[in-house]
Amino acid sequence: MDHFSYIEGRLHAEQVPCTTLAESVGTPLYVYSRSTFCDHYDRLAEAFAPLDPLICYSIKSCSNLSICRLLGERGAGMDLVSGGELHRAELAGIDPARCVYAGVGKTDAEIIRAIKAGVGWLNVESEAEFENISRLASKSDMTCQAALRINPDVDPMTHRYTTTGKKETKFGVDIQRARAFFKSYGHDPHCRLAGLHLHIGSPVYSPEPYVRSIEKALELIDELKTEGYTIDTLDLGGGFGANYETDQSPIAADYASHIVPLLESRVTQGLKIILEPGRSISANAGVLLLKVLYVKTSGDKTFVICDGGMNILLRPSHYDAFHFIWPCEVCADQVPLRREMKPDLPGLIVTDVVGPICETGDFLALDRPLPPVKRGEVLAVFSAGAYGMSMANRYNSMPLPAEVLVDGDRVTQIRGAESYEDLVQHELKHEPIVLKIEEKAGRP
Ligand code: LLP
């Protein structure tokens, strides 16, 4: 469910025609719907309400400050994985105590900053990391709280690049090692090991892998309790799916109907539940608008060449991800049914939708039936709100695009398009500095 729809053949973001946005702000352009963000957050909160969870929005999915602020105002905490994300959360007015901080490679500076800010839970991914956190907390004469990320060895049935809950990935520690972990660090004076953290992958299109990993986590919690360790927090991670194709994903209530019964009695006994949704809130809340620069044929192929590609939306080339793409203005018989169009509709042309980047892997869709399009037309790439702008890059020295947030008929620009000056500012702002490098004995 989202608030992007065709009205009389014109795609609207809430009440605003997308072509009007493209004309007035320029393309490439990320367009977000405020109501969609809010609805998705509210539905999730409602579905899981019996567990009274802390919902930590996963900033990495769509990290614009205005989006963080919007969700923060609705009660969200944040799921962080870097000092940069903590900075964003703080600027957006989020209480760090309502934040969780994961990631296998936290630097000393990031850890110290997180402890000083009072981040709620450092989600620890290895023994070496825990020792470092404890050492840094003790050095600053502070205490902190951590959750151990366990790797339940459950297959989330998703792309191998975004599978995290299997033993052979770099994330968390397996259950066997988790037992030893608590023996070593379960009574640390500087870092209280208060919880377990799970995040098995993303997107996970069925509740079943969650059920299996939660069952394993609960078993471990019980076992640890008999050994004298109190686990008062269980962070379930994120990964709930989004609709890249029509009705591809279960809705929040479907996940909740399997997960809530497993945890309700535990919550009554004092277990705190945390969720870290990203994509399920942001993916369908954004579209990417691109202008068609050229249409060309080569061999048997027709290419629609747009003013943005893998630089602005990396997912198709990186994960072979499907994003529905359609012109923003079409005649009545070509209005698509949500995120699918029957490929046998008369008049469609099989095309590769590609970007301007000098790589053959720069594509947004391959062999995709599309209505014939002309130079200057605007295309919408749907379900682009998650891991779109947040993974965009400046390859080929292409400036990053603008972002707008639509609320009914009101449009707010929440990020300006970068200029060529922005591209080079860190190279030209200062005279090149010759660094004085002192040789140090040994490694740090
Ligand atoms: N929690 C942790 C610890 C995570 O690593 C992630 C995502 C999330 C929560 C949020 O997952 P979500 O609810 O958004 O699925 N770039 C990929 C996705 C990478 C996900 C990384 N971690 C993509 O475009 O599909």
PDB file of C-alpha atoms in Angstrom, residues 27 33 183 189 234 237 254 257 328 334 345 368 393:
ATOM      1  CA  THR A  27      15.780  14.981 -12.677  1.00  0.00           C
ATOM      2  CA  SER A  33       5.362  10.230   0.144  1.00  0.00           C
ATOM      3  CA  LYS A 183      30.949 -17.058  30.426  1.00  0.00           C
ATOM      4  CA  PRO A 189      31.740  -4.153  35.064  1.00  0.00           C
ATOM      5  CA  LEU A 234      15.672  -9.278  22.549  1.00  0.00           C
ATOM      6  CA  GLY A 237      16.450  -6.971  13.734  1.00  0.00           C
ATOM      7  CA  ASP A 254       1.225 -11.310   8.791  1.00  0.00           C
ATOM      8  CA  SER A 257       0.686 -12.952  13.719  1.00  0.00           C
ATOM      9  CA  CYS A 328       4.838   9.003 -15.628  1.00  0.00           C
ATOM     10  CA  GLN A 334      -1.584   1.702 -20.549  1.00  0.00           C
ATOM     11  CA  LEU A 345      -0.293  -5.731 -23.761  1.00  0.00           C
ATOM     12  CA  ARG A 368      11.481  -5.101 -19.915  1.00  0.00           C
ATOM     13  CA  ASN A 393      27.355   7.406  -5.413  1.00  0.00           C
TER      14      ASN A 393
END
